[in-house]
PDB file of C-alpha atoms in Angstrom:
ATOM      1  CA  ALA A 149     165.778 131.702 304.266  1.00  0.00           C
ATOM      2  CA  GLN A 150     168.469 132.082 306.848  1.00  0.00           C
ATOM      3  CA  SER A 151     168.914 135.144 308.995  1.00  0.00           C
ATOM      4  CA  VAL A 152     170.985 136.285 311.948  1.00  0.00           C
ATOM      5  CA  THR A 153     170.012 138.777 314.620  1.00  0.00           C
ATOM      6  CA  GLN A 154     172.496 140.364 316.962  1.00  0.00           C
ATOM      7  CA  LEU A 155     170.408 141.847 319.699  1.00  0.00           C
ATOM      8  CA  ASP A 156     172.817 144.543 320.876  1.00  0.00           C
ATOM      9  CA  SER A 157     174.447 147.053 318.544  1.00  0.00           C
ATOM     10  CA  GLN A 158     176.745 148.398 321.273  1.00  0.00           C
ATOM     11  CA  VAL A 159     177.978 146.855 324.512  1.00  0.00           C
ATOM     12  CA  PRO A 160     180.056 149.034 326.837  1.00  0.00           C
ATOM     13  CA  VAL A 161     181.779 147.178 329.669  1.00  0.00           C
ATOM     14  CA  PHE A 162     184.537 147.788 332.187  1.00  0.00           C
ATOM     15  CA  GLU A 163     187.817 145.930 332.023  1.00  0.00           C
ATOM     16  CA  GLU A 164     187.826 142.546 333.819  1.00  0.00           C
ATOM     17  CA  ALA A 165     184.019 142.379 333.807  1.00  0.00           C
ATOM     18  CA  PRO A 166     182.204 139.486 332.109  1.00  0.00           C
ATOM     19  CA  VAL A 167     180.464 140.043 328.800  1.00  0.00           C
ATOM     20  CA  GLU A 168     177.872 138.294 326.654  1.00  0.00           C
ATOM     21  CA  LEU A 169     177.178 139.226 323.040  1.00  0.00           C
ATOM     22  CA  ARG A 170     173.896 137.780 321.899  1.00  0.00           C
ATOM     23  CA  CYS A 171     173.193 136.115 318.579  1.00  0.00           C
ATOM     24  CA  ASN A 172     170.044 134.371 317.357  1.00  0.00           C
ATOM     25  CA  TYR A 173     169.602 132.732 314.008  1.00  0.00           C
ATOM     26  CA  SER A 174     166.849 131.252 311.927  1.00  0.00           C
ATOM     27  CA  SER A 175     167.379 128.426 309.506  1.00  0.00           C
ATOM     28  CA  SER A 176     165.432 125.505 308.136  1.00  0.00           C
ATOM     29  CA  VAL A 177     168.520 123.459 307.396  1.00  0.00           C
ATOM     30  CA  SER A 178     171.575 122.299 309.285  1.00  0.00           C
ATOM     31  CA  VAL A 179     173.658 125.263 310.312  1.00  0.00           C
ATOM     32  CA  TYR A 180     177.244 126.106 310.779  1.00  0.00           C
ATOM     33  CA  LEU A 181     177.798 129.100 313.047  1.00  0.00           C
ATOM     34  CA  PHE A 182     180.664 131.545 313.259  1.00  0.00           C
ATOM     35  CA  TRP A 183     181.830 134.551 315.227  1.00  0.00           C
ATOM     36  CA  TYR A 184     184.126 136.971 313.420  1.00  0.00           C
ATOM     37  CA  VAL A 185     185.960 139.910 315.008  1.00  0.00           C
ATOM     38  CA  GLN A 186     187.023 143.153 313.385  1.00  0.00           C
ATOM     39  CA  TYR A 187     189.583 145.126 315.401  1.00  0.00           C
ATOM     40  CA  PRO A 188     189.889 148.867 314.694  1.00  0.00           C
ATOM     41  CA  ASN A 189     191.440 149.478 311.271  1.00  0.00           C
ATOM     42  CA  GLN A 190     191.910 145.756 310.658  1.00  0.00           C
ATOM     43  CA  GLY A 191     190.236 143.110 308.525  1.00  0.00           C
ATOM     44  CA  LEU A 192     187.705 140.517 309.613  1.00  0.00           C
ATOM     45  CA  GLN A 193     189.134 137.520 311.495  1.00  0.00           C
ATOM     46  CA  LEU A 194     187.506 134.254 312.484  1.00  0.00           C
ATOM     47  CA  LEU A 195     187.136 134.052 316.276  1.00  0.00           C
ATOM     48  CA  LEU A 196     185.430 130.678 316.664  1.00  0.00           C
ATOM     49  CA  LYS A 197     183.032 128.343 314.894  1.00  0.00           C
ATOM     50  CA  TYR A 198     180.511 125.606 315.495  1.00  0.00           C
ATOM     51  CA  LEU A 199     180.361 122.949 312.791  1.00  0.00           C
ATOM     52  CA  SER A 200     179.336 119.796 314.647  1.00  0.00           C
ATOM     53  CA  GLY A 201     180.041 117.866 317.819  1.00  0.00           C
ATOM     54  CA  SER A 202     180.400 119.639 321.149  1.00  0.00           C
ATOM     55  CA  THR A 203     178.015 122.554 321.430  1.00  0.00           C
ATOM     56  CA  LEU A 204     180.518 124.603 323.439  1.00  0.00           C
ATOM     57  CA  VAL A 205     183.351 126.053 321.370  1.00  0.00           C
ATOM     58  CA  GLU A 206     186.270 128.147 322.531  1.00  0.00           C
ATOM     59  CA  SER A 207     188.740 130.582 321.036  1.00  0.00           C
ATOM     60  CA  ILE A 208     192.410 130.921 321.893  1.00  0.00           C
ATOM     61  CA  ASN A 209     191.880 134.276 323.628  1.00  0.00           C
ATOM     62  CA  GLY A 210     189.298 133.190 326.197  1.00  0.00           C
ATOM     63  CA  PHE A 211     186.010 133.668 324.338  1.00  0.00           C
ATOM     64  CA  GLU A 212     183.488 130.856 324.171  1.00  0.00           C
ATOM     65  CA  ALA A 213     180.146 130.342 322.487  1.00  0.00           C
ATOM     66  CA  GLU A 214     177.473 127.733 322.984  1.00  0.00           C
ATOM     67  CA  PHE A 215     175.243 126.419 320.227  1.00  0.00           C
ATOM     68  CA  ASN A 216     171.697 126.082 321.580  1.00  0.00           C
ATOM     69  CA  LYS A 217     169.475 124.470 318.984  1.00  0.00           C
ATOM     70  CA  SER A 218     166.234 124.757 320.950  1.00  0.00           C
ATOM     71  CA  GLN A 219     166.732 128.490 321.467  1.00  0.00           C
ATOM     72  CA  THR A 220     168.391 128.992 318.060  1.00  0.00           C
ATOM     73  CA  SER A 221     171.157 130.943 319.741  1.00  0.00           C
ATOM     74  CA  PHE A 222     174.934 131.143 319.585  1.00  0.00           C
ATOM     75  CA  HIS A 223     175.830 133.712 322.244  1.00  0.00           C
ATOM     76  CA  LEU A 224     179.463 134.748 322.715  1.00  0.00           C
ATOM     77  CA  ARG A 225     180.845 135.060 326.233  1.00  0.00           C
ATOM     78  CA  LYS A 226     184.032 135.954 328.025  1.00  0.00           C
ATOM     79  CA  PRO A 227     184.376 135.843 331.819  1.00  0.00           C
ATOM     80  CA  SER A 228     186.843 138.754 332.032  1.00  0.00           C
ATOM     81  CA  VAL A 229     187.469 141.203 329.191  1.00  0.00           C
ATOM     82  CA  HIS A 230     190.582 143.219 328.389  1.00  0.00           C
ATOM     83  CA  ILE A 231     190.992 146.607 326.758  1.00  0.00           C
ATOM     84  CA  SER A 232     192.388 144.765 323.733  1.00  0.00           C
ATOM     85  CA  ASP A 233     189.021 143.029 323.203  1.00  0.00           C
ATOM     86  CA  THR A 234     187.555 146.329 322.010  1.00  0.00           C
ATOM     87  CA  ALA A 235     186.316 145.542 318.511  1.00  0.00           C
ATOM     88  CA  GLU A 236     183.234 144.843 316.435  1.00  0.00           C
ATOM     89  CA  TYR A 237     181.943 141.283 316.610  1.00  0.00           C
ATOM     90  CA  PHE A 238     179.873 139.646 313.885  1.00  0.00           C
ATOM     91  CA  CYS A 239     177.837 136.477 314.175  1.00  0.00           C
ATOM     92  CA  ALA A 240     177.296 134.534 310.943  1.00  0.00           C
ATOM     93  CA  VAL A 241     175.509 131.422 309.732  1.00  0.00           C
ATOM     94  CA  SER A 242     176.263 129.217 306.762  1.00  0.00           C
ATOM     95  CA  ASP A 243     174.158 126.416 305.335  1.00  0.00           C
ATOM     96  CA  GLY A 244     177.287 124.735 304.086  1.00  0.00           C
ATOM     97  CA  ARG A 245     176.588 125.624 300.470  1.00  0.00           C
ATOM     98  CA  GLY A 246     178.906 128.615 300.390  1.00  0.00           C
ATOM     99  CA  LYS A 247     177.768 132.009 301.533  1.00  0.00           C
ATOM    100  CA  LEU A 248     177.766 133.426 305.030  1.00  0.00           C
ATOM    101  CA  ILE A 249     174.807 135.410 306.329  1.00  0.00           C
ATOM    102  CA  PHE A 250     175.986 137.979 308.855  1.00  0.00           C
ATOM    103  CA  GLY A 251     174.296 139.794 311.686  1.00  0.00           C
ATOM    104  CA  GLN A 252     174.483 143.567 311.983  1.00  0.00           C
ATOM    105  CA  GLY A 253     177.440 143.448 314.341  1.00  0.00           C
ATOM    106  CA  THR A 254     177.975 144.322 318.000  1.00  0.00           C
ATOM    107  CA  GLU A 255     180.465 146.968 318.969  1.00  0.00           C
ATOM    108  CA  LEU A 256     182.210 145.930 322.188  1.00  0.00           C
ATOM    109  CA  SER A 257     183.831 148.832 323.992  1.00  0.00           C
ATOM    110  CA  VAL A 258     185.993 147.937 326.995  1.00  0.00           C
ATOM    111  CA  LYS A 259     186.728 150.822 329.343  1.00  0.00           C
ATOM    112  CA  PRO A 260     189.484 150.964 331.985  1.00  0.00           C
TER     113      PRO A 260
ATOM    114  CA  GLY B 209     200.373 134.847 298.916  1.00  0.00           C
ATOM    115  CA  ALA B 210     200.074 134.683 302.681  1.00  0.00           C
ATOM    116  CA  GLY B 211     196.570 136.112 302.792  1.00  0.00           C
ATOM    117  CA  VAL B 212     193.768 137.524 300.696  1.00  0.00           C
ATOM    118  CA  SER B 213     194.753 140.782 299.059  1.00  0.00           C
ATOM    119  CA  GLN B 214     192.513 143.438 297.550  1.00  0.00           C
ATOM    120  CA  SER B 215     193.181 146.482 295.443  1.00  0.00           C
ATOM    121  CA  PRO B 216     192.809 149.344 295.534  1.00  0.00           C
ATOM    122  CA  SER B 217     192.487 149.862 299.279  1.00  0.00           C
ATOM    123  CA  ASN B 218     190.578 153.077 298.682  1.00  0.00           C
ATOM    124  CA  LYS B 219     188.702 154.294 295.632  1.00  0.00           C
ATOM    125  CA  VAL B 220     186.944 157.626 295.229  1.00  0.00           C
ATOM    126  CA  THR B 221     184.877 158.035 292.094  1.00  0.00           C
ATOM    127  CA  GLU B 222     182.241 160.283 290.653  1.00  0.00           C
ATOM    128  CA  LYS B 223     178.654 159.213 290.264  1.00  0.00           C
ATOM    129  CA  GLY B 224     178.093 157.557 286.910  1.00  0.00           C
ATOM    130  CA  LYS B 225     181.638 156.251 286.467  1.00  0.00           C
ATOM    131  CA  ASP B 226     182.547 152.550 286.305  1.00  0.00           C
ATOM    132  CA  VAL B 227     184.884 150.969 288.868  1.00  0.00           C
ATOM    133  CA  GLU B 228     186.776 147.688 289.066  1.00  0.00           C
ATOM    134  CA  LEU B 229     187.756 146.098 292.343  1.00  0.00           C
ATOM    135  CA  ARG B 230     190.290 143.300 292.435  1.00  0.00           C
ATOM    136  CA  CYS B 231     190.698 140.326 294.759  1.00  0.00           C
ATOM    137  CA  ASP B 232     193.623 137.931 294.942  1.00  0.00           C
ATOM    138  CA  PRO B 233     192.696 134.875 297.057  1.00  0.00           C
ATOM    139  CA  ILE B 234     194.951 132.665 299.130  1.00  0.00           C
ATOM    140  CA  SER B 235     196.912 130.368 296.856  1.00  0.00           C
ATOM    141  CA  GLY B 236     195.153 127.026 296.469  1.00  0.00           C
ATOM    142  CA  HIS B 237     191.746 128.275 297.627  1.00  0.00           C
ATOM    143  CA  THR B 238     189.124 127.303 295.065  1.00  0.00           C
ATOM    144  CA  ALA B 239     186.214 129.282 296.503  1.00  0.00           C
ATOM    145  CA  LEU B 240     186.035 133.076 296.452  1.00  0.00           C
ATOM    146  CA  TYR B 241     183.363 135.334 297.932  1.00  0.00           C
ATOM    147  CA  TRP B 242     182.404 138.991 297.629  1.00  0.00           C
ATOM    148  CA  TYR B 243     180.600 140.873 300.408  1.00  0.00           C
ATOM    149  CA  ARG B 244     179.634 144.489 300.941  1.00  0.00           C
ATOM    150  CA  GLN B 245     179.667 146.370 304.244  1.00  0.00           C
ATOM    151  CA  ARG B 246     177.820 149.664 304.288  1.00  0.00           C
ATOM    152  CA  LEU B 247     178.489 152.137 307.048  1.00  0.00           C
ATOM    153  CA  GLY B 248     177.013 150.939 310.346  1.00  0.00           C
ATOM    154  CA  GLN B 249     175.667 147.745 308.857  1.00  0.00           C
ATOM    155  CA  GLY B 250     176.622 144.109 308.703  1.00  0.00           C
ATOM    156  CA  LEU B 251     178.111 142.334 305.749  1.00  0.00           C
ATOM    157  CA  GLU B 252     175.884 141.571 302.779  1.00  0.00           C
ATOM    158  CA  PHE B 253     176.710 138.603 300.568  1.00  0.00           C
ATOM    159  CA  LEU B 254     177.063 139.498 296.889  1.00  0.00           C
ATOM    160  CA  ILE B 255     178.398 136.493 294.948  1.00  0.00           C
ATOM    161  CA  TYR B 256     180.648 133.500 295.278  1.00  0.00           C
ATOM    162  CA  PHE B 257     182.778 131.492 292.887  1.00  0.00           C
ATOM    163  CA  GLN B 258     183.757 127.846 292.961  1.00  0.00           C
ATOM    164  CA  GLY B 259     186.589 127.759 290.482  1.00  0.00           C
ATOM    165  CA  ASN B 260     185.600 130.072 287.644  1.00  0.00           C
ATOM    166  CA  SER B 261     181.862 129.528 287.904  1.00  0.00           C
ATOM    167  CA  ALA B 262     179.433 131.427 290.127  1.00  0.00           C
ATOM    168  CA  PRO B 263     176.847 129.038 291.632  1.00  0.00           C
ATOM    169  CA  ASP B 264     175.266 131.806 293.691  1.00  0.00           C
ATOM    170  CA  LYS B 265     175.043 135.406 292.536  1.00  0.00           C
ATOM    171  CA  SER B 266     171.820 136.102 294.370  1.00  0.00           C
ATOM    172  CA  GLY B 267     173.250 138.978 296.387  1.00  0.00           C
ATOM    173  CA  LEU B 268     174.191 141.227 293.483  1.00  0.00           C
ATOM    174  CA  PRO B 269     171.952 144.269 294.057  1.00  0.00           C
ATOM    175  CA  SER B 270     171.393 145.211 290.415  1.00  0.00           C
ATOM    176  CA  ASP B 271     172.547 144.515 286.871  1.00  0.00           C
ATOM    177  CA  ARG B 272     175.106 147.290 287.301  1.00  0.00           C
ATOM    178  CA  PHE B 273     177.114 144.804 289.382  1.00  0.00           C
ATOM    179  CA  SER B 274     179.053 141.978 287.796  1.00  0.00           C
ATOM    180  CA  ALA B 275     181.981 139.795 288.743  1.00  0.00           C
ATOM    181  CA  GLU B 276     184.277 137.401 287.025  1.00  0.00           C
ATOM    182  CA  ARG B 277     187.041 135.051 287.970  1.00  0.00           C
ATOM    183  CA  THR B 278     189.643 133.766 285.594  1.00  0.00           C
ATOM    184  CA  GLY B 279     192.159 130.981 285.980  1.00  0.00           C
ATOM    185  CA  GLY B 280     190.541 129.970 289.251  1.00  0.00           C
ATOM    186  CA  SER B 281     192.419 132.739 290.987  1.00  0.00           C
ATOM    187  CA  VAL B 282     191.986 136.512 290.728  1.00  0.00           C
ATOM    188  CA  SER B 283     188.493 137.959 290.707  1.00  0.00           C
ATOM    189  CA  THR B 284     187.232 141.350 289.585  1.00  0.00           C
ATOM    190  CA  LEU B 285     184.035 142.996 290.803  1.00  0.00           C
ATOM    191  CA  THR B 286     182.795 145.643 288.393  1.00  0.00           C
ATOM    192  CA  ILE B 287     180.244 148.307 289.224  1.00  0.00           C
ATOM    193  CA  GLN B 288     178.933 150.246 286.249  1.00  0.00           C
ATOM    194  CA  ARG B 289     177.408 153.716 286.434  1.00  0.00           C
ATOM    195  CA  THR B 290     178.139 154.007 290.144  1.00  0.00           C
ATOM    196  CA  GLN B 291     175.564 155.571 292.452  1.00  0.00           C
ATOM    197  CA  GLN B 292     176.065 157.145 295.859  1.00  0.00           C
ATOM    198  CA  GLU B 293     174.356 154.188 297.529  1.00  0.00           C
ATOM    199  CA  ASP B 294     177.174 151.984 296.215  1.00  0.00           C
ATOM    200  CA  SER B 295     179.530 153.622 298.715  1.00  0.00           C
ATOM    201  CA  ALA B 296     180.706 150.870 301.051  1.00  0.00           C
ATOM    202  CA  VAL B 297     183.616 148.640 301.944  1.00  0.00           C
ATOM    203  CA  TYR B 298     183.789 145.715 299.543  1.00  0.00           C
ATOM    204  CA  LEU B 299     185.271 142.621 301.137  1.00  0.00           C
ATOM    205  CA  CYS B 300     186.607 139.548 299.457  1.00  0.00           C
ATOM    206  CA  ALA B 301     187.116 136.193 301.139  1.00  0.00           C
ATOM    207  CA  SER B 302     188.424 132.828 300.046  1.00  0.00           C
ATOM    208  CA  SER B 303     188.164 129.275 301.329  1.00  0.00           C
ATOM    209  CA  LEU B 304     189.701 125.969 300.391  1.00  0.00           C
ATOM    210  CA  LEU B 305     186.385 124.693 299.077  1.00  0.00           C
ATOM    211  CA  ALA B 306     182.770 125.806 299.110  1.00  0.00           C
ATOM    212  CA  GLY B 307     179.707 123.828 300.006  1.00  0.00           C
ATOM    213  CA  THR B 308     181.311 121.536 302.554  1.00  0.00           C
ATOM    214  CA  SER B 309     181.504 121.486 306.314  1.00  0.00           C
ATOM    215  CA  GLY B 310     184.626 121.448 308.375  1.00  0.00           C
ATOM    216  CA  ARG B 311     187.800 123.428 307.868  1.00  0.00           C
ATOM    217  CA  ALA B 312     187.239 123.591 304.129  1.00  0.00           C
ATOM    218  CA  ASN B 313     184.440 126.082 304.557  1.00  0.00           C
ATOM    219  CA  GLU B 314     186.346 128.529 306.755  1.00  0.00           C
ATOM    220  CA  GLN B 315     186.494 131.860 304.945  1.00  0.00           C
ATOM    221  CA  PHE B 316     189.538 134.132 305.180  1.00  0.00           C
ATOM    222  CA  PHE B 317     188.901 137.796 304.533  1.00  0.00           C
ATOM    223  CA  GLY B 318     190.929 140.449 302.778  1.00  0.00           C
ATOM    224  CA  PRO B 319     191.340 144.002 304.098  1.00  0.00           C
ATOM    225  CA  GLY B 320     188.624 145.381 301.820  1.00  0.00           C
ATOM    226  CA  THR B 321     188.300 148.187 299.308  1.00  0.00           C
ATOM    227  CA  ARG B 322     186.639 151.343 300.590  1.00  0.00           C
ATOM    228  CA  LEU B 323     184.574 152.782 297.740  1.00  0.00           C
ATOM    229  CA  THR B 324     183.296 156.346 297.951  1.00  0.00           C
ATOM    230  CA  VAL B 325     180.973 157.619 295.257  1.00  0.00           C
ATOM    231  CA  LEU B 326     180.683 161.405 295.187  1.00  0.00           C
TER     232      LEU B 326
END
């Protein structure tokens, strides 16, 4: 069975500081990995995804994640965060057959 | 429509009553998914449809939960004899196809229905 673990439930950080949100997964089959973001009072949006090819994937707003098969990780990073990045971030895995298995979420709180 | 829509946005009901939650997927998307998000927790998969059939309903928590999809479009999630533990945000998502890699498997989420069972 597949599972996803997000190691930090809350991450407080100051504006312009770097941040890393950790995600580990377990799966016995090929995986497709996703990060979704949920801004306050908004719906879930896809931030970035790893399907195949380059293990480093980037989003349009400066986040990146690296698929590490040996460590079964897909950590999300940003070198300098903004107040507007305050949101809840969910890591998810799919086996390609349909459903997504989500982690518990990490609440990123960016302070001025 | 432009995105996935869900109705109602909020539903308050009394324990023991039945509720119906509706999802309207993005036009042309053949796959439709239901998830549940309880307070302070991640999303739990409930069921997904490819067309009108449900290849995976393994996440439905009990036989009080059922879902159907007609015409390959709108889906309804029904909860019978609601219990307080059913209180959650119910999210619907759709994708172009299910069971494939690449863009086709990207799921787009609706705003959710917040269900409160008193």
